[in-house]
Each structure stands twice: as structure tokens, then as C-alpha cells.
Tab-separated table of N, CA and C in Angstrom:
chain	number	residue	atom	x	y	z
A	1	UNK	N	-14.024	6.899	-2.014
A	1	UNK	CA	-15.100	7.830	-2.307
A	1	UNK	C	-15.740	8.277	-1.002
A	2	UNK	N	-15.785	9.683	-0.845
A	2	UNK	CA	-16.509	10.148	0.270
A	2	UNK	C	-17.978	9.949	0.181
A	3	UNK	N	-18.840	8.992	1.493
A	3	UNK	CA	-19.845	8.840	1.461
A	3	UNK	C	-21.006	10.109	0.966
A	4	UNK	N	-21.914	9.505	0.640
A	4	UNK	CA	-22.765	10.276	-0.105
A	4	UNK	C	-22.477	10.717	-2.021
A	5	UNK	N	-20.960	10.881	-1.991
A	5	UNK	CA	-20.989	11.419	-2.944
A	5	UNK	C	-20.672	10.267	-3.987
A	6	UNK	N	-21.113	10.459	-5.424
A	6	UNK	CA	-20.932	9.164	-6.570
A	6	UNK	C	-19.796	9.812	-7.367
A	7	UNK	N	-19.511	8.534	-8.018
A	7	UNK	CA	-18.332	9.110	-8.622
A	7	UNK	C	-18.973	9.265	-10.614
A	8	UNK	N	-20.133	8.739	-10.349
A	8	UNK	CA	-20.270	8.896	-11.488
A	8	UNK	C	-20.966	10.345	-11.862
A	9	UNK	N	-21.177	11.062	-13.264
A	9	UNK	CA	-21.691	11.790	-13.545
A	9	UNK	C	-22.476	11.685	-15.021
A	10	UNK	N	-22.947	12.625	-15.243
A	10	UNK	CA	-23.998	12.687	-16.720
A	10	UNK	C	-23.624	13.671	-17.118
A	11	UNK	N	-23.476	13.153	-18.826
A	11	UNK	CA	-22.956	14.430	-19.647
A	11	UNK	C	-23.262	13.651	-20.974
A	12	UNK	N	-23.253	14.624	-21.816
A	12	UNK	CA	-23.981	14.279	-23.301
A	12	UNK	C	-24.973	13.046	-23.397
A	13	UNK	N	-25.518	12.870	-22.719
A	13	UNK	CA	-27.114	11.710	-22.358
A	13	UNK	C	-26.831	11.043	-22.264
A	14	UNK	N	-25.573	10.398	-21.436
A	14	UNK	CA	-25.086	9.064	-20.896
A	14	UNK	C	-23.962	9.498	-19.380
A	15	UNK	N	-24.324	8.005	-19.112
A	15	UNK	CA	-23.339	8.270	-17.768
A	15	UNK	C	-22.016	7.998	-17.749
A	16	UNK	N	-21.076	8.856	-17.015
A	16	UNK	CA	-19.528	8.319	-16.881
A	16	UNK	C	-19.304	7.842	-15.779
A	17	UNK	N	-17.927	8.204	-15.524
A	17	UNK	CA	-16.946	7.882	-14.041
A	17	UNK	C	-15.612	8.182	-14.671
A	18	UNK	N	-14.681	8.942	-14.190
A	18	UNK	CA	-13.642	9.080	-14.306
A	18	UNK	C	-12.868	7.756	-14.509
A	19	UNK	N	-11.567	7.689	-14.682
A	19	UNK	CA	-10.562	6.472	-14.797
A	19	UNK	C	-8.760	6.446	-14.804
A	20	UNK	N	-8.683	5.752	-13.843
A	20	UNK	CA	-7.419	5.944	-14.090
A	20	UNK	C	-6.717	4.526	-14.616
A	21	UNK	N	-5.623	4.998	-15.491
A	21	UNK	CA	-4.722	4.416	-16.315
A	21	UNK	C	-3.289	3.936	-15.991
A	22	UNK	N	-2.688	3.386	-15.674
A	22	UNK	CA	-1.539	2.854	-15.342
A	22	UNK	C	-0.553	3.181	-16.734
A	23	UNK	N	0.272	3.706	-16.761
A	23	UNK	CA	1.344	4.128	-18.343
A	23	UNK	C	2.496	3.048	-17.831
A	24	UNK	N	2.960	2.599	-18.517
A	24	UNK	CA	4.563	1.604	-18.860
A	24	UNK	C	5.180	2.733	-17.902
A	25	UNK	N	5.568	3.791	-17.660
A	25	UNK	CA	6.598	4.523	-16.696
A	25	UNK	C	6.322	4.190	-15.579
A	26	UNK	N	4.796	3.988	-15.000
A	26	UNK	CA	4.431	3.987	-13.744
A	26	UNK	C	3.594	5.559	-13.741
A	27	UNK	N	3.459	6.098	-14.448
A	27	UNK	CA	2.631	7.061	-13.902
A	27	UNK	C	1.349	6.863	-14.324
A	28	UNK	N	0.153	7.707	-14.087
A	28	UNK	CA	-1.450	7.587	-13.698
A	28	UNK	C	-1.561	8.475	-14.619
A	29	UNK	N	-2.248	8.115	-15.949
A	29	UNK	CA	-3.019	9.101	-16.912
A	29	UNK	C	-4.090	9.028	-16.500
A	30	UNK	N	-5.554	10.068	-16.257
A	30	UNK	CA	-6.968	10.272	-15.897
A	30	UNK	C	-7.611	10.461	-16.943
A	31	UNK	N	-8.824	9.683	-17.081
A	31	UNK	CA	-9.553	9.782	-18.455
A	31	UNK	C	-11.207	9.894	-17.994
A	32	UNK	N	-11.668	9.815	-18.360
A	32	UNK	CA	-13.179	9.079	-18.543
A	32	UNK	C	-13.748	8.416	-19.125
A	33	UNK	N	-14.509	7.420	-18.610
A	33	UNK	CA	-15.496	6.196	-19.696
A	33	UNK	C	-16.448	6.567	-19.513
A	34	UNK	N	-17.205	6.408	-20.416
A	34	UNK	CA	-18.873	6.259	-20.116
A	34	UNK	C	-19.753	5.742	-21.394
A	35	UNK	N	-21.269	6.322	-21.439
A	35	UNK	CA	-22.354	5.705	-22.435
A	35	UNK	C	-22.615	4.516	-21.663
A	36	UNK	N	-22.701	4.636	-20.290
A	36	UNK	CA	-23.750	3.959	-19.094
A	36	UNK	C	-24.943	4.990	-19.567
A	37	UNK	N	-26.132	3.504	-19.198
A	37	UNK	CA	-27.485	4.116	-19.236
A	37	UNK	C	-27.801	4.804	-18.436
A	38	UNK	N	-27.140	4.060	-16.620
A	38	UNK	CA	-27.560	4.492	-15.340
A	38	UNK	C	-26.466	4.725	-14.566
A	39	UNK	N	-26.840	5.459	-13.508
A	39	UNK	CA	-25.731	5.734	-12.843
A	39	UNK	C	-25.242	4.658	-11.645
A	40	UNK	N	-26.104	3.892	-11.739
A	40	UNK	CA	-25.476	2.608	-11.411
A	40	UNK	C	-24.826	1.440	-11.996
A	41	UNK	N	-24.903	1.414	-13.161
A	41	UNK	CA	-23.652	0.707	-14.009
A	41	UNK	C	-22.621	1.445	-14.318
A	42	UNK	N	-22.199	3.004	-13.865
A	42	UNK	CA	-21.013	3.667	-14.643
A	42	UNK	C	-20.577	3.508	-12.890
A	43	UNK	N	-20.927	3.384	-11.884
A	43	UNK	CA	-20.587	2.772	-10.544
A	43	UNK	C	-20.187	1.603	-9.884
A	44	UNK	N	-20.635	0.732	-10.656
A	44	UNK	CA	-20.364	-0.479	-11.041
A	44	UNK	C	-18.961	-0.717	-12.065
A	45	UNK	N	-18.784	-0.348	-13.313
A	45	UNK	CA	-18.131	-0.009	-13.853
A	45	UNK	C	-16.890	0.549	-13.143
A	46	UNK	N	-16.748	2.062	-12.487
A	46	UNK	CA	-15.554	2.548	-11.621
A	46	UNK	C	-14.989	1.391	-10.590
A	47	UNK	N	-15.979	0.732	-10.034
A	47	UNK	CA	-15.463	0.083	-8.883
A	47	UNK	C	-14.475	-1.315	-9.334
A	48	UNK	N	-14.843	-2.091	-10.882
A	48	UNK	CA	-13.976	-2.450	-11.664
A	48	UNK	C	-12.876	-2.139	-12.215
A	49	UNK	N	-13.100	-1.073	-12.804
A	49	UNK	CA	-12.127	-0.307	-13.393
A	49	UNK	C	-10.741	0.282	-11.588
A	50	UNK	N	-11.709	0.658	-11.311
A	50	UNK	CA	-10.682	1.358	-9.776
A	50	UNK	C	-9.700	-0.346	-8.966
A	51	UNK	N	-10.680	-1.318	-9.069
A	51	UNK	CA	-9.508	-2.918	-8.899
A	51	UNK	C	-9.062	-3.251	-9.749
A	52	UNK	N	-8.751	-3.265	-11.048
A	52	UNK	CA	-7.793	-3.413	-11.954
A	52	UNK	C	-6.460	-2.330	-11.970
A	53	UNK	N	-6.816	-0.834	-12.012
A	53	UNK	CA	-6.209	0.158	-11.789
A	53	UNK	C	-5.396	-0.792	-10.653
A	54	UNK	N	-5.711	-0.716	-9.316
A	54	UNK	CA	-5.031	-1.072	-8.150
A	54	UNK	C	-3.759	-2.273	-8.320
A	55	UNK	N	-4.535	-3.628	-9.177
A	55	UNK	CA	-3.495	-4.564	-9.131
A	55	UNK	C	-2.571	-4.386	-10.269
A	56	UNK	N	-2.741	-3.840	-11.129
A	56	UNK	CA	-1.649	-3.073	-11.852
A	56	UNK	C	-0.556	-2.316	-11.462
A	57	UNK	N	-1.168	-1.490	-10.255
A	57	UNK	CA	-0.689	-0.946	-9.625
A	57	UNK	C	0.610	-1.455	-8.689
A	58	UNK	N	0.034	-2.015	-8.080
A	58	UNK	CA	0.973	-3.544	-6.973
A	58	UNK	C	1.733	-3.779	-7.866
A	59	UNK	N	1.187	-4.424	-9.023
A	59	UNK	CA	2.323	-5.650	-9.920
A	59	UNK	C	3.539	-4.429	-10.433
A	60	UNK	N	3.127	-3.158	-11.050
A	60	UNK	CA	4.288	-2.243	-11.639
A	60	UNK	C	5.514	-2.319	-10.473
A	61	UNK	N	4.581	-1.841	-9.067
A	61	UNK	CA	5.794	-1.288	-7.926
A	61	UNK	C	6.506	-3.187	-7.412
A	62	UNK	N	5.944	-4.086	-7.528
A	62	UNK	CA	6.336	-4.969	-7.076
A	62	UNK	C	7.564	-5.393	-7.661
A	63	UNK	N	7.258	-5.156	-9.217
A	63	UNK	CA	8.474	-5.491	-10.157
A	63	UNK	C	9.669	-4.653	-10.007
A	64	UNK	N	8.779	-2.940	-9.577
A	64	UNK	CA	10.302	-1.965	-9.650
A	64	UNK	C	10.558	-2.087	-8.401
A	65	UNK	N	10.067	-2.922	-7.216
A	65	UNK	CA	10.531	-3.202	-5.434
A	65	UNK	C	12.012	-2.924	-5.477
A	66	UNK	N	13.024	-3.427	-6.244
A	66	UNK	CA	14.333	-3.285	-6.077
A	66	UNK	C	14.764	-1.669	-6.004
A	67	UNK	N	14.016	-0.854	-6.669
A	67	UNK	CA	14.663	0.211	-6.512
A	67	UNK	C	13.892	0.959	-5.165
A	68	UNK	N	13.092	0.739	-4.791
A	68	UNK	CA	11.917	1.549	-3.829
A	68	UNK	C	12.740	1.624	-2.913
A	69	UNK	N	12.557	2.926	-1.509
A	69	UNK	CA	13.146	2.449	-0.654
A	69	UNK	C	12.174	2.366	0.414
A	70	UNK	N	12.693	1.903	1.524
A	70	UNK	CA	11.567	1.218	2.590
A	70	UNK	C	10.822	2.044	3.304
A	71	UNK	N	10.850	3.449	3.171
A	71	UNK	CA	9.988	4.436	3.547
A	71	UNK	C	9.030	4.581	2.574
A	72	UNK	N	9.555	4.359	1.528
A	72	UNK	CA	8.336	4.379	0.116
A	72	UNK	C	7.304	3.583	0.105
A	73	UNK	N	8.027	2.255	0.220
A	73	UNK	CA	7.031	0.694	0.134
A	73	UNK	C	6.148	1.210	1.399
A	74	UNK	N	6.509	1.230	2.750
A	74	UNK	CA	5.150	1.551	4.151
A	74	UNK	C	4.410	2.288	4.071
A	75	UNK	N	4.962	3.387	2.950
A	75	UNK	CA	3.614	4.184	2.740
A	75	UNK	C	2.941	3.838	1.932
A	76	UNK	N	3.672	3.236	0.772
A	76	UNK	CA	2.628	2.298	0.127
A	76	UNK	C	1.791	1.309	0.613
A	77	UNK	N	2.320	0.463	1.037
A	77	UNK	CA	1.835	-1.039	1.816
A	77	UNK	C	0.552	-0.210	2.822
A	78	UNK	N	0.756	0.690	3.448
A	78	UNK	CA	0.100	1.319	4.592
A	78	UNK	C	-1.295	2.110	3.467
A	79	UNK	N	-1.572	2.783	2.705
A	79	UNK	CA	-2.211	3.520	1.685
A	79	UNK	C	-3.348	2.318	0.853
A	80	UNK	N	-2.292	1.973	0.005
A	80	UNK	CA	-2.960	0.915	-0.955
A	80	UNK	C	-3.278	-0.540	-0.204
A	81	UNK	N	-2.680	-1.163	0.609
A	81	UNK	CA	-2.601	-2.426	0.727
A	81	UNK	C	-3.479	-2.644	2.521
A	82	UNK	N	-2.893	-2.326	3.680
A	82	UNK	CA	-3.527	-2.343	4.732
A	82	UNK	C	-4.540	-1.519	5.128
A	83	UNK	N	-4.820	-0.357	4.385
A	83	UNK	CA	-5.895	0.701	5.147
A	83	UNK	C	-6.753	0.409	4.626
A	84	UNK	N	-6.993	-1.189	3.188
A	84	UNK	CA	-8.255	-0.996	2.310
A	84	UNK	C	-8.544	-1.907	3.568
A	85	UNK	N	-8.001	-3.014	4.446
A	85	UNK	CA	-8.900	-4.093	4.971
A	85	UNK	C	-8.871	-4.000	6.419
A	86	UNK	N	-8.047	-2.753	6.724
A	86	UNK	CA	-8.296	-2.841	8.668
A	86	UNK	C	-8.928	-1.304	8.664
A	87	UNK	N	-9.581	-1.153	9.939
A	87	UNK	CA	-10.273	-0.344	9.985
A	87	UNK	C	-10.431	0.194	11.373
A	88	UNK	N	-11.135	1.093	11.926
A	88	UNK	CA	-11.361	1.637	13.350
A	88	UNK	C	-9.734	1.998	14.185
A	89	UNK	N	-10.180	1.026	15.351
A	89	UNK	CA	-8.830	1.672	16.140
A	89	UNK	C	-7.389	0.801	15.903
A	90	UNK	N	-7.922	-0.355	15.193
A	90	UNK	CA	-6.474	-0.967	14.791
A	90	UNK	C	-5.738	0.264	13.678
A	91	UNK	N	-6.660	0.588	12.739
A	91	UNK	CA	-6.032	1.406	11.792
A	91	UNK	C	-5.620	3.053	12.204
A	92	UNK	N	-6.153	3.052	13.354
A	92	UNK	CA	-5.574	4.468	14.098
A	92	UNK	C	-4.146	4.083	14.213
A	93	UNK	N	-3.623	2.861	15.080
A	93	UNK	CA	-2.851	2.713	16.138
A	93	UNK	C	-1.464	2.139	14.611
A	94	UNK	N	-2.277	1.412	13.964
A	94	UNK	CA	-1.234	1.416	12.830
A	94	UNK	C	-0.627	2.704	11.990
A	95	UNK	N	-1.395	3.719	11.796
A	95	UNK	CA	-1.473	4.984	11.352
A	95	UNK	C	-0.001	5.712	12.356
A	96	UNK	N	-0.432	5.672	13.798
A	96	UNK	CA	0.593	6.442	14.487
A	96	UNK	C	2.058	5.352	14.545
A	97	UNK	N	1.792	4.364	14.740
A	97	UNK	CA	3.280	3.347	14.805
A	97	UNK	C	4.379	3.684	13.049
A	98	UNK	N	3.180	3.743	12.158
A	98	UNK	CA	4.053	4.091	11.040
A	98	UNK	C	4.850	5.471	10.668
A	99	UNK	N	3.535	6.464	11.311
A	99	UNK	CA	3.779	7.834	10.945
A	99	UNK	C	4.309	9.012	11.996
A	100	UNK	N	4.276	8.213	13.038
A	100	UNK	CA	4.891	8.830	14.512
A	100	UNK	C	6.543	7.939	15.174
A	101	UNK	N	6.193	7.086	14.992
A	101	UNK	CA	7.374	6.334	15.363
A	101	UNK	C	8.186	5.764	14.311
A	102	UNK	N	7.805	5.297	13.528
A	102	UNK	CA	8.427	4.366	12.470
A	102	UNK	C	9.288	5.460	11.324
A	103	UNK	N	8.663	5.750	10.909
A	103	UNK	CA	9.276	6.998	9.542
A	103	UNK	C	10.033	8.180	10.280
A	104	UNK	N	9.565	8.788	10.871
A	104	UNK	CA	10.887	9.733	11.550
A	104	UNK	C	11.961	9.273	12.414
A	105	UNK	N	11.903	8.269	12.649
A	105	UNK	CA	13.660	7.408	13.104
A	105	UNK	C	14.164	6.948	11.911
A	106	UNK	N	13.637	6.395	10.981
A	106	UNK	CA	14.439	5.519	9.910
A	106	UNK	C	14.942	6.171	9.136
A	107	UNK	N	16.070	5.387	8.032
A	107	UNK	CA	17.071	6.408	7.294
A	107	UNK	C	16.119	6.434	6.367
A	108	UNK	N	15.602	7.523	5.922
A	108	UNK	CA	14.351	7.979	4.684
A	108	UNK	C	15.388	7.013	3.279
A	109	UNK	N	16.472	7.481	2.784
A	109	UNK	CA	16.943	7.019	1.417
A	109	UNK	C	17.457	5.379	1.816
A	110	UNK	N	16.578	4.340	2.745
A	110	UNK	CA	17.377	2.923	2.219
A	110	UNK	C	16.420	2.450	1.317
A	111	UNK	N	17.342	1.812	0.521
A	111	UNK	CA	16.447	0.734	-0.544
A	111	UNK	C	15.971	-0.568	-0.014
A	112	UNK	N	14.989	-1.227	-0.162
A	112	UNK	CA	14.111	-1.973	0.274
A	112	UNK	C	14.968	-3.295	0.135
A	113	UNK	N	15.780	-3.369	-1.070
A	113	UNK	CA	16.420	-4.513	-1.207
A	113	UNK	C	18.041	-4.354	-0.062
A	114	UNK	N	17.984	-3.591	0.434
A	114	UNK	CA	19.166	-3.218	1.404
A	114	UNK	C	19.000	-3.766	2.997
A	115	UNK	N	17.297	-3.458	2.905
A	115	UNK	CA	17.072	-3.505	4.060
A	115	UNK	C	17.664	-4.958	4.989
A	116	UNK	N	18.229	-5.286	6.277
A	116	UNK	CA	18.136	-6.389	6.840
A	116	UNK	C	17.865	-6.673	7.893
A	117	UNK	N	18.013	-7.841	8.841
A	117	UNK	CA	17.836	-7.626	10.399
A	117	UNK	C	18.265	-6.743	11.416
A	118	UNK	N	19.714	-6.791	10.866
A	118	UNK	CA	20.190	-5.657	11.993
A	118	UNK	C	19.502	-4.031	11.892
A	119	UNK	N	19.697	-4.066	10.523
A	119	UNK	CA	19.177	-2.089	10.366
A	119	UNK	C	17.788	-2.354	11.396
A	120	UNK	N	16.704	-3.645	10.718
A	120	UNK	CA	15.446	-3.480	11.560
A	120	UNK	C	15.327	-3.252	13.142
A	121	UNK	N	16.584	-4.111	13.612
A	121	UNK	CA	16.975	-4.385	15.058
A	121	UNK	C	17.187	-2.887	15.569
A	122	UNK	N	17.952	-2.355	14.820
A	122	UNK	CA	18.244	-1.029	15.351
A	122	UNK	C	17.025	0.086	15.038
A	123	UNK	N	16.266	-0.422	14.307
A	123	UNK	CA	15.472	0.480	14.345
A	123	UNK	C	14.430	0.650	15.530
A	124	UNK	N	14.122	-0.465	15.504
A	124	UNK	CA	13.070	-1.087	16.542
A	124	UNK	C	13.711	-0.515	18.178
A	125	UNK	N	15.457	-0.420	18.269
A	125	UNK	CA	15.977	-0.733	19.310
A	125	UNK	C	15.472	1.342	20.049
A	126	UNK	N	15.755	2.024	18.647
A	126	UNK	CA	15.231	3.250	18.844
A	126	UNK	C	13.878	4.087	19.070
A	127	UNK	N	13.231	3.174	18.562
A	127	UNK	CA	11.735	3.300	18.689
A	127	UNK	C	11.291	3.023	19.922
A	128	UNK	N	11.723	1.923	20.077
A	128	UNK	CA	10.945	1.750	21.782
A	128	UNK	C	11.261	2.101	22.963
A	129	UNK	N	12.123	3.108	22.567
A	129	UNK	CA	12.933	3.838	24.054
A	129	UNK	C	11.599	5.031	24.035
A	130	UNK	N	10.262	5.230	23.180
A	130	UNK	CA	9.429	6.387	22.925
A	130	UNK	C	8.701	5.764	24.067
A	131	UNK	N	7.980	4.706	24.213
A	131	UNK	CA	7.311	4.151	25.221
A	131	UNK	C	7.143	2.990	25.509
A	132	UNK	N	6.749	2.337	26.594
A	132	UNK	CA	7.072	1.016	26.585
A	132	UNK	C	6.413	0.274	25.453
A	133	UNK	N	5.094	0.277	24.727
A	133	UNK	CA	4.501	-0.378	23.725
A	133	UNK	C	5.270	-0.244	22.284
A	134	UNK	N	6.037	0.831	21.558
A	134	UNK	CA	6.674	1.114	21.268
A	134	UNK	C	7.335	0.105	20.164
A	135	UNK	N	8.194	-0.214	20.340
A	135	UNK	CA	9.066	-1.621	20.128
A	135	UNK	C	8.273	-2.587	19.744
A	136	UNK	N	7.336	-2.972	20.075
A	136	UNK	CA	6.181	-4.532	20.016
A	136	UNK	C	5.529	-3.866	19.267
A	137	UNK	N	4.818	-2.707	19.303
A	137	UNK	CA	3.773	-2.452	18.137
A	137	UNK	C	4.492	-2.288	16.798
A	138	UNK	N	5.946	-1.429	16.816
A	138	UNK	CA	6.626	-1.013	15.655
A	138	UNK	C	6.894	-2.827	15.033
A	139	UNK	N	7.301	-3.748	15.348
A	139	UNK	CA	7.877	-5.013	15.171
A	139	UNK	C	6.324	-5.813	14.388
A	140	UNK	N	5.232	-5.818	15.266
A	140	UNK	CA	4.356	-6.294	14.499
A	140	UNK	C	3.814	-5.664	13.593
A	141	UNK	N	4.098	-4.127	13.453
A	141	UNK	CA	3.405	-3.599	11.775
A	141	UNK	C	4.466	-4.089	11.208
A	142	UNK	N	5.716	-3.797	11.307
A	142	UNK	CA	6.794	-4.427	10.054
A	142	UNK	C	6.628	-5.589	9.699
A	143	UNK	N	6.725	-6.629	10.866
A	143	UNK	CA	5.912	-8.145	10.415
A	143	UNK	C	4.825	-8.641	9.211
A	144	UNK	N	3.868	-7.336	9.496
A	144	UNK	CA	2.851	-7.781	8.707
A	144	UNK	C	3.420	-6.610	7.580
A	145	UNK	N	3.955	-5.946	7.458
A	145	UNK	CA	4.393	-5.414	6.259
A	145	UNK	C	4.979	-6.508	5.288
A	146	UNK	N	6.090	-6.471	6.154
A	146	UNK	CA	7.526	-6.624	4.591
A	146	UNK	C	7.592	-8.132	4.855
A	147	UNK	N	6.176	-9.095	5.151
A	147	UNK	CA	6.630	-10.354	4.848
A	147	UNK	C	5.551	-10.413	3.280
A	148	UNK	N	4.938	-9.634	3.332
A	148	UNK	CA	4.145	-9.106	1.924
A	148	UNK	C	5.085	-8.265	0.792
A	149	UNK	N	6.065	-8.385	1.392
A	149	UNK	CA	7.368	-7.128	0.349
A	149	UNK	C	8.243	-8.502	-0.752
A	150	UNK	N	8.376	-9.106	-0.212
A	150	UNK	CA	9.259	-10.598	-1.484
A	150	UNK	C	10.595	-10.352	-0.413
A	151	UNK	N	10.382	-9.521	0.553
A	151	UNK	CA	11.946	-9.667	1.480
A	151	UNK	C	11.818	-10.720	2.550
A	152	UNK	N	12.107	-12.254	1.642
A	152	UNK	CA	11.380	-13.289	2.370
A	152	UNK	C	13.268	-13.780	3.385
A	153	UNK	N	14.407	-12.966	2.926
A	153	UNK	CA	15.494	-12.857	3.083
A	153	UNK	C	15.491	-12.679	4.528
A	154	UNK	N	14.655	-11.425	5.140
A	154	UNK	CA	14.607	-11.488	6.660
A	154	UNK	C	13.794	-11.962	7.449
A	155	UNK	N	13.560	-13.327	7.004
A	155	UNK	CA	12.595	-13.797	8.270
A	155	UNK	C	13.488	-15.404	8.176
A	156	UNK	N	13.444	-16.261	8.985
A	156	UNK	CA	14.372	-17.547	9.081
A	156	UNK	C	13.591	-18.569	7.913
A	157	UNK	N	13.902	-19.241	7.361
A	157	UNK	CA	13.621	-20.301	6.495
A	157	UNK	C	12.248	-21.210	7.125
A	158	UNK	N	12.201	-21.237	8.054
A	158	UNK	CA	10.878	-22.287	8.698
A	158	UNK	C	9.436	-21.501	8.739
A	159	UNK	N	9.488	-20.376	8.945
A	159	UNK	CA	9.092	-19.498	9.258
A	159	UNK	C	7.964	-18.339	7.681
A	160	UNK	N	8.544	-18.910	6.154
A	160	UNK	CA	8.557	-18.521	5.263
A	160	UNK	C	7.059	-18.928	4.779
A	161	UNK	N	6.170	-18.176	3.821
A	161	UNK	CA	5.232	-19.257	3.328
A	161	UNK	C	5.766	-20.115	2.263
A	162	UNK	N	5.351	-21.330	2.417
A	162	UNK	CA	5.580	-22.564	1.374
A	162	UNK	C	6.892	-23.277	1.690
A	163	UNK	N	7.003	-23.232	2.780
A	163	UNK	CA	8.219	-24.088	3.331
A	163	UNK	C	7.845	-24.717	4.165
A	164	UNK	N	8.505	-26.410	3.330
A	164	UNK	CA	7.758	-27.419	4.046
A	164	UNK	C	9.295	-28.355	4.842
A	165	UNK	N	8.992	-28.704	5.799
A	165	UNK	CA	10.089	-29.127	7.364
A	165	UNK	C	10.245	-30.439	6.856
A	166	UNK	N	11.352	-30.857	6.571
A	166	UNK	CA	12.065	-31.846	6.266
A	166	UNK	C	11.556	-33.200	7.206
């Protein structure tokens, strides 16, 4: 929500807020709730309604992950998942590593479940010929990406969460 502005409104002597709906396909039906007294419980209300929306959200694409491909998921992961909790110049510098370096080298149609070390290796190996930071910044957004993806396949066994050393 752009500061200043509410998301709620008044209409027939009660308050709303728009809503969005998650459908079994994956797509977003838009509705409205309301018969809030104030426009601070139909605000209250959205900001509920808008985190349920969200983890619904996650859980649909998490389940259909097999078909996504890995340009899909970073813009996802990057949108929904990292831009809600980093902020300022980390989220600049993540912004350009994804959308300057990262996505215009990579093959746009791989599937996420395709993805492995080497494709990453080579990706990374192309990226950082852009500048020397390059390579290290592209490696630690993927890091913190796709160990949040269930592609627990490319990282070594010790290294995994919930793996405990013999």
C-alpha cells in the first residue's frame, strides 16, 4: 500500500477493503468484504486477509515448484518472499544482481526441478566476467534463494537444514 493512502473504503454505511482469493487453478479472484464499523478494523481486517492470501499463495506455487521454471520462482522468491523483509540498499543491489545480471544470461524456459550445479556454475561463470563483484553477489542471492526452493539436491548433504553429522 502506497503510504498515505488506505485500502479501506465506505460504501452503503459500513466499511470495506478489497480481497483477494486464491481459486484451485492458481489464479486471484478480487472481491470485497466489509460491514466494518471503522476504518480501522476493515484495515486490520485487509492486513489479515492480504497474509493468508500470501501463504496460500507460497503453498499453491510450492506444490506446482515442479513445473515453474527458475526465472519464474526469482521473480517470485524476489516479489513475494525477499522484498517483504530486506530493504534500502541491500534491496537495491539485490534488485540489480537479479534483474541486470542474473535473468538476462539465464536460459528463461529451465524448469526449477532441472536446475543443477553445473547449469548454476555456468551461469555464475558468465555473470562475473560483467564486473569483478559480479559472480559473488550473483552466488549469494541464489544461495539465499533456492535453498528456500525444496532444491535441497544442490547444496552438499552437511550443509542442508536438519542434517545432523554422524
Amino acid at each position: 500500500m502506497a503510504k498515505g493512502k488506505s485500502v479501506a473504503f465506505f460504501e452503503a454505511g459500513s466499511w470495506y477493503h478489497r480481497l483477494k482469493l486464491l481459486q484451485n487453478d492458481g489464479t486471484t479472484k478480487y472481491t470485497k468484504k466489509g460491514g466494518f464499523q471503522t476504518k480501522q478494523e476493515a484495515e486490520v481486517s485487509n492486513e489479515k486477509c492480504e497474509a493468508e492470501y500470501q501463504k496460500a499463495y507460497r503453498a499453491y506455487h510450492a506444490a506446482k515448484s515442479s513445473d515453474m521454471t527458475l526465472d519464474d520462482y526469482l521473480r517470485y522468491w524476489m516479489e513475494q518472499i525477499y522484498s517483504v523483509r530486506i530493504e534500502g540498499t541491500t534491496l537495491r543491489v539485490a534488485y540489480y544482481v537479479l534483474y541486470d545480471l542474473l535473468l538476462p544470461n539465464m536460459n528463461q524456459g529451465i524448469k526449477l526441478r532441472y536446475v543443477n550445479a553445473e547449469y548454476l556454475d555456468e551461469l555464475l561463470a558468465v555473470v562475473s566476467k560483467t564486473c569483478g563483484s559480479a559472480g559473488n553477489k550473483s552466488r549469494e542471492l541464489l544461495n539465499i534463494a533456492l535453498k528456500g526452493s525444496g532444491c535441497a539436491w544442490l547444496y552438499p548433504k552437511e550443509s542442508r537444514p536438519g542434517h545432523k553429522a554422524l
